[in-house]
Structures are given as C-alpha cells and as structure tokens.
Amino acid sequence: MVGTDDTTLSLTRPAYGASAAPPLTVGGRVTGVDESIRIQVRHPGSDTPVGERCCLPAGGENAAWSARVSFTAQPGRTLTVVASTGGHVAEVERFAVTGVTSP
C-alpha cells in the first residue's frame, strides 16, 4: 500500500501516481465535527509548499470533501499531495498523503 491508511480522513483523489496539472482537484472523505482541511502540494527538497489551499470547512460521518489547489512545479517532478486537519488539540491531528507527478 502507498499513502496513508486512516479511518477518519482519506485522500482518494488524485490517484497515486497520477499526472497532476494545476489547478488540481483533491478530495476524499472525512469523519468529524467542525473540521478544517488544509491541502498542500509539495516536492522533495523544498521546505515550503509549491501550492496550498487552506481551511476548507468539512465534517460529518464519512462525508465527501473536495477542493481545487493551484501549484507551480517543473514538468516531470514528483509531488506529494497532503491533506491535514486539526486545530482542536494540535495544529495537525490527522493527515493523508499521496504521490503524483507534474506533466
């Protein structure tokens, strides 16, 4: 298995290994009350995200969520897409990741 395995936050789109052009539609499922999902697109060797979308309100029981995020990356780069939620106890309480490439 590649990525993360969590029962309360998932990242199902884009698929692992997909070619990802901006703006990228990112989505999954979440269980929780008053969640705020942060999406980052990152690439190895960079301390900062190449794209970010913050504070998508979400919540419910296994509820679908999705958002679009713009990013800038050189063609052929491996990218990591990260979805995280938190803020109740810690800044990041749950996260999910997948890997894609920029066309």
PDB file of C-alpha atoms in Angstrom:
ATOM      1  CA  MET A   1       0.000   0.000   0.000  1.00  0.00           C
ATOM      2  CA  VAL A   2       1.174   3.506  -0.807  1.00  0.00           C
ATOM      3  CA  GLY A   3      -0.032   6.582   1.053  1.00  0.00           C
ATOM      4  CA  THR A   4      -1.807   6.604   4.386  1.00  0.00           C
ATOM      5  CA  ASP A   5      -4.447   4.396   5.930  1.00  0.00           C
ATOM      6  CA  ASP A   6      -6.827   6.269   8.218  1.00  0.00           C
ATOM      7  CA  THR A   7     -10.447   5.587   9.071  1.00  0.00           C
ATOM      8  CA  THR A   8     -11.456   9.227   9.609  1.00  0.00           C
ATOM      9  CA  LEU A   9      -9.567  11.169   6.892  1.00  0.00           C
ATOM     10  CA  SER A  10      -8.821   9.894   3.412  1.00  0.00           C
ATOM     11  CA  LEU A  11      -7.300  11.330   0.254  1.00  0.00           C
ATOM     12  CA  THR A  12      -8.714   9.433  -2.724  1.00  0.00           C
ATOM     13  CA  ARG A  13      -8.268  11.995  -5.491  1.00  0.00           C
ATOM     14  CA  PRO A  14      -5.895  12.350  -7.257  1.00  0.00           C
ATOM     15  CA  ALA A  15      -4.991   8.693  -7.564  1.00  0.00           C
ATOM     16  CA  TYR A  16      -1.496   7.607  -6.587  1.00  0.00           C
ATOM     17  CA  GLY A  17       0.904   8.100  -9.500  1.00  0.00           C
ATOM     18  CA  ALA A  18      -1.485  10.273 -11.499  1.00  0.00           C
ATOM     19  CA  SER A  19      -0.300  13.099 -13.696  1.00  0.00           C
ATOM     20  CA  ALA A  20      -1.359  16.256 -11.867  1.00  0.00           C
ATOM     21  CA  ALA A  21      -1.725  19.590 -13.652  1.00  0.00           C
ATOM     22  CA  PRO A  22      -2.841  22.784 -11.927  1.00  0.00           C
ATOM     23  CA  PRO A  23      -5.380  23.548 -10.727  1.00  0.00           C
ATOM     24  CA  LEU A  24      -5.547  20.125  -9.093  1.00  0.00           C
ATOM     25  CA  THR A  25      -8.796  18.712  -7.744  1.00  0.00           C
ATOM     26  CA  VAL A  26      -8.141  16.991  -4.435  1.00  0.00           C
ATOM     27  CA  GLY A  27     -10.715  15.040  -2.458  1.00  0.00           C
ATOM     28  CA  GLY A  28     -11.549  12.263  -0.076  1.00  0.00           C
ATOM     29  CA  ARG A  29     -13.725  11.522   2.922  1.00  0.00           C
ATOM     30  CA  VAL A  30     -13.737  12.816   6.483  1.00  0.00           C
ATOM     31  CA  THR A  31     -15.456  11.973   9.744  1.00  0.00           C
ATOM     32  CA  GLY A  32     -15.557  14.619  12.426  1.00  0.00           C
ATOM     33  CA  VAL A  33     -17.223  17.746  13.681  1.00  0.00           C
ATOM     34  CA  ASP A  34     -16.145  21.208  12.611  1.00  0.00           C
ATOM     35  CA  GLU A  35     -13.129  20.065  10.594  1.00  0.00           C
ATOM     36  CA  SER A  36     -10.868  22.423   8.633  1.00  0.00           C
ATOM     37  CA  ILE A  37      -8.872  20.710   5.889  1.00  0.00           C
ATOM     38  CA  ARG A  38      -5.552  22.136   4.678  1.00  0.00           C
ATOM     39  CA  ILE A  39      -4.206  20.898   1.343  1.00  0.00           C
ATOM     40  CA  GLN A  40      -0.566  21.232   0.375  1.00  0.00           C
ATOM     41  CA  VAL A  41       1.287  20.238  -2.774  1.00  0.00           C
ATOM     42  CA  ARG A  42       4.971  19.672  -2.001  1.00  0.00           C
ATOM     43  CA  HIS A  43       8.054  18.444  -3.806  1.00  0.00           C
ATOM     44  CA  PRO A  44      11.238  16.882  -2.419  1.00  0.00           C
ATOM     45  CA  GLY A  45      13.948  19.345  -1.494  1.00  0.00           C
ATOM     46  CA  SER A  46      11.623  22.249  -0.775  1.00  0.00           C
ATOM     47  CA  ASP A  47      10.856  23.490   2.721  1.00  0.00           C
ATOM     48  CA  THR A  48       7.722  25.274   1.519  1.00  0.00           C
ATOM     49  CA  PRO A  49       4.705  24.001  -0.422  1.00  0.00           C
ATOM     50  CA  VAL A  50       4.541  24.688  -4.175  1.00  0.00           C
ATOM     51  CA  GLY A  51       0.788  25.087  -3.698  1.00  0.00           C
ATOM     52  CA  GLU A  52      -1.612  25.347  -0.800  1.00  0.00           C
ATOM     53  CA  ARG A  53      -5.306  25.701  -0.069  1.00  0.00           C
ATOM     54  CA  CYS A  54      -6.323  26.329   3.467  1.00  0.00           C
ATOM     55  CA  CYS A  55      -9.217  25.938   5.635  1.00  0.00           C
ATOM     56  CA  LEU A  56     -11.800  24.001   3.685  1.00  0.00           C
ATOM     57  CA  PRO A  57     -14.707  23.539   6.111  1.00  0.00           C
ATOM     58  CA  ALA A  58     -15.807  19.905   6.330  1.00  0.00           C
ATOM     59  CA  GLY A  59     -17.408  17.436   8.675  1.00  0.00           C
ATOM     60  CA  GLY A  60     -19.983  14.747   9.147  1.00  0.00           C
ATOM     61  CA  GLU A  61     -19.896  10.979   9.131  1.00  0.00           C
ATOM     62  CA  ASN A  62     -17.738   9.670   6.263  1.00  0.00           C
ATOM     63  CA  ALA A  63     -18.599  12.871   4.338  1.00  0.00           C
ATOM     64  CA  ALA A  64     -17.091  13.646   0.946  1.00  0.00           C
ATOM     65  CA  TRP A  65     -14.850  16.696   0.632  1.00  0.00           C
ATOM     66  CA  SER A  66     -13.071  18.239  -2.326  1.00  0.00           C
ATOM     67  CA  ALA A  67     -11.241  21.393  -3.318  1.00  0.00           C
ATOM     68  CA  ARG A  68      -9.033  22.718  -6.083  1.00  0.00           C
ATOM     69  CA  VAL A  69      -5.495  23.859  -5.396  1.00  0.00           C
ATOM     70  CA  SER A  70      -3.181  25.777  -7.704  1.00  0.00           C
ATOM     71  CA  PHE A  71       0.523  24.996  -7.701  1.00  0.00           C
ATOM     72  CA  THR A  72       3.697  25.691  -9.633  1.00  0.00           C
ATOM     73  CA  ALA A  73       6.095  22.852 -10.419  1.00  0.00           C
ATOM     74  CA  GLN A  74       8.556  21.963 -13.128  1.00  0.00           C
ATOM     75  CA  PRO A  75       7.442  19.245 -15.594  1.00  0.00           C
ATOM     76  CA  GLY A  76       8.274  15.698 -14.598  1.00  0.00           C
ATOM     77  CA  ARG A  77       8.590  16.481 -10.894  1.00  0.00           C
ATOM     78  CA  THR A  78       7.419  14.064  -8.257  1.00  0.00           C
ATOM     79  CA  LEU A  79       4.952  15.809  -5.978  1.00  0.00           C
ATOM     80  CA  THR A  80       3.368  14.905  -2.656  1.00  0.00           C
ATOM     81  CA  VAL A  81      -0.222  15.912  -2.002  1.00  0.00           C
ATOM     82  CA  VAL A  82      -1.015  16.290   1.696  1.00  0.00           C
ATOM     83  CA  ALA A  83      -4.427  16.790   3.298  1.00  0.00           C
ATOM     84  CA  SER A  84      -4.491  17.519   7.003  1.00  0.00           C
ATOM     85  CA  THR A  85      -6.941  18.570   9.653  1.00  0.00           C
ATOM     86  CA  GLY A  86      -6.535  19.725  13.202  1.00  0.00           C
ATOM     87  CA  GLY A  87      -6.873  22.686  15.463  1.00  0.00           C
ATOM     88  CA  HIS A  88      -8.858  21.061  18.235  1.00  0.00           C
ATOM     89  CA  VAL A  89      -5.909  19.644  20.181  1.00  0.00           C
ATOM     90  CA  ALA A  90      -2.918  20.224  17.855  1.00  0.00           C
ATOM     91  CA  GLU A  91      -2.271  22.057  14.590  1.00  0.00           C
ATOM     92  CA  VAL A  92      -2.156  18.721  12.726  1.00  0.00           C
ATOM     93  CA  GLU A  93      -4.193  15.895  14.238  1.00  0.00           C
ATOM     94  CA  ARG A  94      -4.776  13.740  11.151  1.00  0.00           C
ATOM     95  CA  PHE A  95      -3.229  13.670   7.688  1.00  0.00           C
ATOM     96  CA  ALA A  96      -3.322  11.735   4.444  1.00  0.00           C
ATOM     97  CA  VAL A  97      -0.777  11.754   1.590  1.00  0.00           C
ATOM     98  CA  THR A  98      -0.396  10.542  -1.961  1.00  0.00           C
ATOM     99  CA  GLY A  99       2.243  10.901  -4.672  1.00  0.00           C
ATOM    100  CA  VAL A 100       1.718  12.333  -8.179  1.00  0.00           C
ATOM    101  CA  THR A 101       3.826  13.776 -10.995  1.00  0.00           C
ATOM    102  CA  SER A 102       3.587  17.096 -12.791  1.00  0.00           C
ATOM    103  CA  PRO A 103       3.154  16.656 -16.549  1.00  0.00           C
TER     104      PRO A 103
END
